[in-house]
Short mmCIF file of C-alpha atoms and ligand atoms in Angstrom, two decimals:
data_model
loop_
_atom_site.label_atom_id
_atom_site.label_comp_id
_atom_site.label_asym_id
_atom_site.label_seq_id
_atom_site.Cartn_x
_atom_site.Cartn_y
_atom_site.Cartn_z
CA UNK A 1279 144.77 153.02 65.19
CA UNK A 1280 145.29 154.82 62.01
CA UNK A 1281 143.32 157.38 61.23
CA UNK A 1282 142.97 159.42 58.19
CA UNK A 1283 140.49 162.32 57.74
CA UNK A 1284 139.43 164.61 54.92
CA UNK A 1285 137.57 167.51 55.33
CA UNK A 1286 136.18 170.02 52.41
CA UNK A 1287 136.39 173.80 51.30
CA UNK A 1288 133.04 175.62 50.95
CA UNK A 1289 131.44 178.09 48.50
CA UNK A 1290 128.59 179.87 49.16
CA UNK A 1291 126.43 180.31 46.53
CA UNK A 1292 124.38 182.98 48.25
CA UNK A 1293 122.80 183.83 51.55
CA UNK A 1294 125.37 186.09 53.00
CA UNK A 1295 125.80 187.16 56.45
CA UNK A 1296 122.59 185.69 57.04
CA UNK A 1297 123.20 182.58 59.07
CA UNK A 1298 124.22 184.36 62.51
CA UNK A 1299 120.49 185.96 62.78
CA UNK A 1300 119.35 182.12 61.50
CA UNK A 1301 118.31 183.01 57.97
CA UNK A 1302 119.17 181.31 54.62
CA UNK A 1303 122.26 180.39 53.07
CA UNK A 1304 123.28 177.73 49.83
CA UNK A 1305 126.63 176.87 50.06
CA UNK A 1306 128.33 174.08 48.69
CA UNK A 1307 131.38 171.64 49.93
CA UNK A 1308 133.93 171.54 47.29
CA UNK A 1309 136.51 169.42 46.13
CA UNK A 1310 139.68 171.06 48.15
CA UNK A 1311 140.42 169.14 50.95
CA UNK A 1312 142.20 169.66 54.37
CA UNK A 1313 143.77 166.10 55.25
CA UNK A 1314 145.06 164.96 58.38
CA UNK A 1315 146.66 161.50 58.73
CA UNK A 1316 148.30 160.08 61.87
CA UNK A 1317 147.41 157.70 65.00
CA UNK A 1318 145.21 158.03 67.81
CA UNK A 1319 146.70 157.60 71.14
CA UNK A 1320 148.88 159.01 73.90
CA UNK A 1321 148.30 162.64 76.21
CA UNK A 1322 148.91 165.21 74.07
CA UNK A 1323 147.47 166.46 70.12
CA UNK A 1324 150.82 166.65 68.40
CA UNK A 1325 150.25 167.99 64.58
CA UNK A 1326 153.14 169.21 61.99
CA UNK A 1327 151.72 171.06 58.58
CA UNK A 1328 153.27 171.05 55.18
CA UNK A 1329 152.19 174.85 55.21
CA UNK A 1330 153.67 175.86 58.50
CA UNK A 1331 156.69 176.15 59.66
CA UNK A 1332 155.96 175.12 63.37
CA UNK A 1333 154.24 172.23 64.50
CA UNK A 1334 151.03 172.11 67.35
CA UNK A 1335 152.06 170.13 70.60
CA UNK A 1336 148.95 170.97 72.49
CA UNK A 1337 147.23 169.19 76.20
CA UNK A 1338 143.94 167.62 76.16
CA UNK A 1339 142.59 169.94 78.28
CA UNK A 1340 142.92 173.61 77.29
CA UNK A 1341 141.59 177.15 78.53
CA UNK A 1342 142.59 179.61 76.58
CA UNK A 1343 142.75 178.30 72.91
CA UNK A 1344 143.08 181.95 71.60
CA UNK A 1345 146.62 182.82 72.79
CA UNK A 1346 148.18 178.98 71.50
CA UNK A 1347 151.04 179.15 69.63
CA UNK A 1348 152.02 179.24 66.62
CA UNK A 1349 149.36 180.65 65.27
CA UNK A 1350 147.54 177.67 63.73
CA UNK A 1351 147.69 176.33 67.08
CA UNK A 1352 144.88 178.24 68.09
CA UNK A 1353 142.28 176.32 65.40
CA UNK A 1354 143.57 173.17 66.56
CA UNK A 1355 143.46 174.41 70.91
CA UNK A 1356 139.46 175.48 69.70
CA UNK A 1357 138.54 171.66 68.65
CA UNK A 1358 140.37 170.07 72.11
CA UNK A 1359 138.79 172.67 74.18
CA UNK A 1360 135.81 172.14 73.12
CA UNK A 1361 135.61 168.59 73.01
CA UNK A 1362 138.18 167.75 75.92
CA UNK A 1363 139.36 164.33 74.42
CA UNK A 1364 140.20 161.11 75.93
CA UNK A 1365 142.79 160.17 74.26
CA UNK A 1366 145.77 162.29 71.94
CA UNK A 1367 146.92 162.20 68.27
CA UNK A 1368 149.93 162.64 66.33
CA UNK A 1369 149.81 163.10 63.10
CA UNK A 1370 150.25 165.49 59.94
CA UNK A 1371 148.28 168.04 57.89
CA UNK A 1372 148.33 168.78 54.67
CA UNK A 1373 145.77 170.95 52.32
CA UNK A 1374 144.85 172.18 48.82
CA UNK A 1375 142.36 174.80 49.73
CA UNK A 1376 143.47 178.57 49.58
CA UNK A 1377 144.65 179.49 53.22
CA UNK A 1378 143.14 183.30 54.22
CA UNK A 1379 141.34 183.18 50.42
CA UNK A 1380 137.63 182.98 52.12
CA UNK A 1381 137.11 179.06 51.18
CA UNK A 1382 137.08 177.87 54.67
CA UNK A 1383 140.11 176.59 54.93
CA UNK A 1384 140.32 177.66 59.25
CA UNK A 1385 136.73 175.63 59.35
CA UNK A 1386 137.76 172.28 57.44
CA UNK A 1387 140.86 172.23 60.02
CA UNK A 1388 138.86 172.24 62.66
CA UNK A 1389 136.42 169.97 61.48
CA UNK A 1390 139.05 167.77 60.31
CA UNK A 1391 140.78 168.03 63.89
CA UNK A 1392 137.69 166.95 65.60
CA UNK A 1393 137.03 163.94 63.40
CA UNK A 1394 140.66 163.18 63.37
CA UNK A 1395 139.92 163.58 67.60
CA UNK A 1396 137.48 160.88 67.41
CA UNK A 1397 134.18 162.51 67.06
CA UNK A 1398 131.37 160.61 66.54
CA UNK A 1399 128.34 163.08 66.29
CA UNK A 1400 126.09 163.74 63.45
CA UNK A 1401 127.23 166.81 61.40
CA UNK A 1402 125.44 169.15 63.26
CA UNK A 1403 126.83 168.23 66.07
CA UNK A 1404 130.06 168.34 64.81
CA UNK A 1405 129.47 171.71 62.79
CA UNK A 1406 128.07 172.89 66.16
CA UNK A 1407 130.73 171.63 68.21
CA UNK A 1408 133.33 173.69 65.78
CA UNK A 1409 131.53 176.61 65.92
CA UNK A 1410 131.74 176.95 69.36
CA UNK A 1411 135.74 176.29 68.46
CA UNK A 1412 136.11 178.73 65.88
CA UNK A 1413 134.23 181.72 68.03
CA UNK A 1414 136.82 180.57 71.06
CA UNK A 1415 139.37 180.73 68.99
CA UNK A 1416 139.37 183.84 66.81
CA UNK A 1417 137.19 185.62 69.27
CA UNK A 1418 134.75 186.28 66.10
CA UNK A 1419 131.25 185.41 66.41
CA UNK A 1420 130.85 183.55 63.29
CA UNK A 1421 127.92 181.65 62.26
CA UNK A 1422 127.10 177.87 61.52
CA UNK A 1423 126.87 177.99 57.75
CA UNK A 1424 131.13 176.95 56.82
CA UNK A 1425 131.00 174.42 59.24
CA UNK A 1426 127.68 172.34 58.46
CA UNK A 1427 128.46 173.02 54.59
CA UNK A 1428 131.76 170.83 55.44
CA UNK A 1429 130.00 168.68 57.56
CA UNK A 1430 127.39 167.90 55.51
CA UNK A 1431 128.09 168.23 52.00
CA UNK A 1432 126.11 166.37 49.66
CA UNK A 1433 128.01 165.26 46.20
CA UNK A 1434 126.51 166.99 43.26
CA UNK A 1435 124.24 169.29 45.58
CA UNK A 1436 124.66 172.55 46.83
CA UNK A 1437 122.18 173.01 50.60
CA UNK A 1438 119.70 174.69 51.21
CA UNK A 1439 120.48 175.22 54.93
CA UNK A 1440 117.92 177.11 57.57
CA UNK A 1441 120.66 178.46 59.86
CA UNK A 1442 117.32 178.60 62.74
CA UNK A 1443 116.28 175.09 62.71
CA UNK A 1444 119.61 173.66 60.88
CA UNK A 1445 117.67 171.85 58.45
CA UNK A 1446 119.32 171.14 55.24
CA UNK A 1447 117.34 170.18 51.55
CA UNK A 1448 120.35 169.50 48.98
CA UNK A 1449 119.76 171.05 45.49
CA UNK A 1450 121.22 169.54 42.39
CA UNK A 1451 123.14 171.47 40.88
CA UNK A 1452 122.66 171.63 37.10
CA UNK A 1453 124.85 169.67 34.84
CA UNK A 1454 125.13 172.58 32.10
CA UNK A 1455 127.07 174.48 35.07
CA UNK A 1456 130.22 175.60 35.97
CA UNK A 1457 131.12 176.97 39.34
CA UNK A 1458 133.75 179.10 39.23
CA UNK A 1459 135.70 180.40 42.47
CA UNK A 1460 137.93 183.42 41.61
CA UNK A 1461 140.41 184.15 44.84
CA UNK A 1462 140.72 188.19 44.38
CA UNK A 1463 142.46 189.06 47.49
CA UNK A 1464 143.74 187.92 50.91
CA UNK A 1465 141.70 188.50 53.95
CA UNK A 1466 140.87 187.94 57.79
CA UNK A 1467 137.58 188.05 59.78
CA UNK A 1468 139.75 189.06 63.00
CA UNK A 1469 139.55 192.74 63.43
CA UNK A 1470 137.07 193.22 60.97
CA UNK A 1471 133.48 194.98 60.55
CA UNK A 1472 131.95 191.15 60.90
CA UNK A 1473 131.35 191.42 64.50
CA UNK A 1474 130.17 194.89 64.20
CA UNK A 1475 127.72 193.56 61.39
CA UNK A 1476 126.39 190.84 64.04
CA UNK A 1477 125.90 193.51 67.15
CA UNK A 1478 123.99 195.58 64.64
CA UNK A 1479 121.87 192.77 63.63
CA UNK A 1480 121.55 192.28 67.31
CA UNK A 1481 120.19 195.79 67.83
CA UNK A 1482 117.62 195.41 64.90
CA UNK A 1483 116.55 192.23 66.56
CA UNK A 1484 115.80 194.50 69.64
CA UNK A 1485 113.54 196.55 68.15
CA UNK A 1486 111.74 194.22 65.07
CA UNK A 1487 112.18 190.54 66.66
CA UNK A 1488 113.94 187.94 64.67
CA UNK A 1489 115.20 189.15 61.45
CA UNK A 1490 114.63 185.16 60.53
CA UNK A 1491 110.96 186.09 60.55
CA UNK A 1492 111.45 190.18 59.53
CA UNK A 1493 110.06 191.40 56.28
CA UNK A 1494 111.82 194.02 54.22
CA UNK A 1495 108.74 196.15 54.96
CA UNK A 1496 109.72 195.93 58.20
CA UNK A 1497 113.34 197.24 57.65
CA UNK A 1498 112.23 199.92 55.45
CA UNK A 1499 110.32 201.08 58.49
CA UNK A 1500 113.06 201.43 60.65
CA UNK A 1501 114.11 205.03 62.10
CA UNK A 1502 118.23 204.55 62.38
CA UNK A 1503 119.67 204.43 58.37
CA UNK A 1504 122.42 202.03 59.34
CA UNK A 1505 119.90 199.58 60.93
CA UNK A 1506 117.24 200.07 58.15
CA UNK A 1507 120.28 199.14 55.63
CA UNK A 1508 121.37 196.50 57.19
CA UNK A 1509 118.03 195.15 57.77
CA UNK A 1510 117.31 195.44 54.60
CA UNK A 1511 119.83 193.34 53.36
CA UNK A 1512 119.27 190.20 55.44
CA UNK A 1513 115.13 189.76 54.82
CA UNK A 1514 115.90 190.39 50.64
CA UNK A 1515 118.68 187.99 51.02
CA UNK A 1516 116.79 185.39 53.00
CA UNK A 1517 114.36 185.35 49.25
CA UNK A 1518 117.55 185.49 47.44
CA UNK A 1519 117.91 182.09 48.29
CA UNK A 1520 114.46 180.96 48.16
CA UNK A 1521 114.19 182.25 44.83
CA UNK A 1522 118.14 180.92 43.71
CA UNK A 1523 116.60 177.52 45.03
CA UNK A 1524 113.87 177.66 42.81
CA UNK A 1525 115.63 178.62 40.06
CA UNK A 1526 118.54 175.89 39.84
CA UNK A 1527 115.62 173.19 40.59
CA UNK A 1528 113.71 174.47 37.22
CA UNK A 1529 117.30 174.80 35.67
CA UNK A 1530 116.68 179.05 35.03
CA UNK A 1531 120.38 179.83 35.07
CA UNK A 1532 119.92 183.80 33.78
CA UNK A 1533 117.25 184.42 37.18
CA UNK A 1534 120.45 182.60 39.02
CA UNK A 1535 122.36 184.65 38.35
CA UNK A 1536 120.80 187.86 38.05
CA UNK A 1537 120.08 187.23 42.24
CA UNK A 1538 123.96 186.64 42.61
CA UNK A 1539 124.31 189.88 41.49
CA UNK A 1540 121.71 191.54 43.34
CA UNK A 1541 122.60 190.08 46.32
CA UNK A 1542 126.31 190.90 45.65
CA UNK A 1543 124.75 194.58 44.66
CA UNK A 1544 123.07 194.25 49.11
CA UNK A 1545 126.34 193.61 50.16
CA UNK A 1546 127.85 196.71 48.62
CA UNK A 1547 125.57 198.89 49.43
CA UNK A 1548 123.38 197.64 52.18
CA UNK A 1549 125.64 195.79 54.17
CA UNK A 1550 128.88 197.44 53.58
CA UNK A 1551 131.08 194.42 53.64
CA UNK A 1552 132.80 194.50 49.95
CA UNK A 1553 135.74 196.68 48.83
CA UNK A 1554 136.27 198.47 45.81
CA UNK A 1555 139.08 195.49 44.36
CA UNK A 1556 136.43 192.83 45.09
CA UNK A 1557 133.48 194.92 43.23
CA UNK A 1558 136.03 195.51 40.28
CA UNK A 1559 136.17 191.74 39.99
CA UNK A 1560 132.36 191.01 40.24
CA UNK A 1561 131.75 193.68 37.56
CA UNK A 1562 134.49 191.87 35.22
CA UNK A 1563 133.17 188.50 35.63
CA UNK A 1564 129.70 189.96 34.49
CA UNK A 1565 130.93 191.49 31.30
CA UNK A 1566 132.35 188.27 30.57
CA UNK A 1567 130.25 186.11 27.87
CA UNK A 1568 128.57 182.85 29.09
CA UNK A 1569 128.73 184.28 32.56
CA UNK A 1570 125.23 184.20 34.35
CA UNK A 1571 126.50 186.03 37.77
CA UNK A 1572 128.71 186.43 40.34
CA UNK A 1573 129.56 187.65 43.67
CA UNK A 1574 131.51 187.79 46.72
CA UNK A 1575 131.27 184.87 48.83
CA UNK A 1576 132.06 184.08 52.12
CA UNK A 1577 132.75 187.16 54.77
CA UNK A 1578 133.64 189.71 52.89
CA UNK A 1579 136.48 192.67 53.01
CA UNK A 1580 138.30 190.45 50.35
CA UNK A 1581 138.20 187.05 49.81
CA UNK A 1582 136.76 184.94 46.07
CA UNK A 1583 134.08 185.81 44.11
CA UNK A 1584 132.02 182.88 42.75
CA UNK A 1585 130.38 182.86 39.44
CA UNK A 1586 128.09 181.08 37.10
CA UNK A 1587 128.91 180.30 33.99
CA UNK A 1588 128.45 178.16 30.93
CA UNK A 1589 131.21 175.31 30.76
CA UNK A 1590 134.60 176.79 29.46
CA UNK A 1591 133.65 180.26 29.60
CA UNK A 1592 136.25 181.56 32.13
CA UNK A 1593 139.94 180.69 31.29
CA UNK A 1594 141.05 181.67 34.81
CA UNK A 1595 139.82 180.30 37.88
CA UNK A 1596 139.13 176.92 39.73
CA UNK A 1597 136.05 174.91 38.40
CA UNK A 1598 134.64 173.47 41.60
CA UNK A 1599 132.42 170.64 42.13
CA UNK A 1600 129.82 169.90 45.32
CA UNK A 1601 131.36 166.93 46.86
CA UNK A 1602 130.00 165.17 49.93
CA UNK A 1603 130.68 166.28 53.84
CA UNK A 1604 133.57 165.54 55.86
CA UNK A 1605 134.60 161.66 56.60
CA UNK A 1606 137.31 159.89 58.70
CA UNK A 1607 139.03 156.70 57.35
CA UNK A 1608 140.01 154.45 60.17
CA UNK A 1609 142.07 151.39 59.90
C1 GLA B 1200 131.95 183.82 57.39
C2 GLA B 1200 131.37 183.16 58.63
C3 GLA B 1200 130.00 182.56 58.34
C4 GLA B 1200 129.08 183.56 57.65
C5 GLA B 1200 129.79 184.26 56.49
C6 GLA B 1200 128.96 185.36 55.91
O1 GLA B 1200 132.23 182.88 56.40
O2 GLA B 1200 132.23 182.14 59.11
O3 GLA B 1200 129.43 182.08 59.53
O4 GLA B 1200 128.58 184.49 58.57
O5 GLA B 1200 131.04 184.79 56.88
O6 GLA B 1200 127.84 184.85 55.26
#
């Protein structure tokens, strides 16, 4: 059987580091693909890369997905942990999206693995089941939002998703709009702040309940600076995108981005996950005529910035569309 998968990039729009305490995010699939093609079949997952040197010649049953080698081998180990398949694959992958840039590129492999694995959930199971891959196999405890954006893209539509109750209400996005992803500098969520950023939200929890449900009254009440800051950040950002929602639905591009750039101004100062290089670039973009906003996306300490912009008002940068989720092509 010959199988042949594609699996998106993602942008997100806004909603940062909010999905791991089940807020808001609005991110968008875009039109970079990870591809795998090859044949189902046999007792072992057997993958070469055009980007890698080394190819993955992994079991069906694995335990320890974070020490496979090479290196990409752990992504791959994640998926057949996880989903313990019946049956093997050989085949090859090959991508256009930005390894290390912040576009996802780690999450559409693995959702492109498990599809290419056979998987026949909906795509939250799927983005669930590759969540559980990813945190297994970089250790990092990374929420759902990359993984249902690729799952369950909608063409044309960036999501509204509620990382609590994983629903998902698609907003068009405007036709008199570019979306521009700017890659500024090369990064990894393994070793990080991120997981310190998600125990901190965890000790917040203890003491004001959900932060899903927190209001930034709440934060502003808290005792410990660090906690009130970070607090602070995810209940204005959860509005961020309730009011960035509203305001591509009634087409209000300058209140669009004016909350990028607030919410890029929480992660600076609240959150403490951007760096000087990637502020530099948000502050350029901004000066920039025909440019409504932009920000960091994605986790942070380097990475893209996304803006929007009138059409044709960058020269640099990749003009991405919303494209629909991740499919497999079987014949
Ligand atoms: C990374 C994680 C996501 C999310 C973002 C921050 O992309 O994989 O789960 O937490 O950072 O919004």
């Amino acid at each position: 059987m010959n199988v042949h998968v594609f699996a998106p990039g993602r942008v997100n729009l806004i909603g940062e580091h909010t999905d791991y305490t089940g807020g808001l995010v609005m991110p968008m699939a875009i039109d970079r693909y990870t591809e795998i093609e090859g044949t189902r079949g046999g007792a072992r997952v057997q993958l070469t890369s055009f980007d890698e040197p080394d190819p993955v010649d992994l079991p069906l049953t694995v335990d320890d997905p974070q020490h496979a080698e090479p290196a990409w081998a752990k992504y791959v180990a994640g998926v057949v942990a996880e989903m313990a398949p019946a049956e093997g694959f050989v085949g090859r992958v090959s991508t256009d999206i930005p390894i290390g840039a912040g576009l996802s590129s780690s999450h559409a492999l693995q959702v492109a693995v498990a599809l290419a694995l056979g998987h026949q959930g909906s795509a939250i199971d799927i983005a669930q089941l590759t969540q559980r891959a990813e945190n297994r196999s970089s250790g990092v405890p990374t929420g759902i939002m990359d993984q249902l954006a690729i799952a369950a893209g909608v063409k044309g539509h960036a999501l509204v998703i509620d990382c609590g109750d994983l629903t998902i209400e698609p907003v068009p996005v405007p036709d008199d709009l570019e979306v521009v992803v700017l890659f500024v500098a090369h990064r990894t969520l393994v070793g990080s702040a991120y997981a310190d950023r998600v125990a901190e939200c965890r000790a917040v929890e203890q003491l004001i309940g959900p932060l899903r449900d927190a209001t930034p009254e709440q934060a502003r009440a808290l005792e410990d600076p660090v906690l009130r800051m970070r607090a602070l950040h995810v209940t204005t950002e959860n509005q961020r995108v309730r009011d960035f929602a509203d305001a591509l639905r009634n087409g209000d591009l300058v209140s669009a981005g004016r909350l990028m750039v607030e919410g890029h101004e929480s992660l600076r100062l609240l959150y403490d996950t951007s760096t000087p290089v990637m502020n530099q670039a948000v502050t350029e973009l901004c000066a920039t005529p025909g440019v409504y906003g932009a920000r960091m996306t994605g986790g942070g300490f380097g990475g893209c910035v996304v803006a929007l912009t009138e059409p044709g008002a960058l020269a640099r940068g990749w003009v991405v569309q919303a494209v629909d989720g991740a499919r497999a092509v079987v014949s």
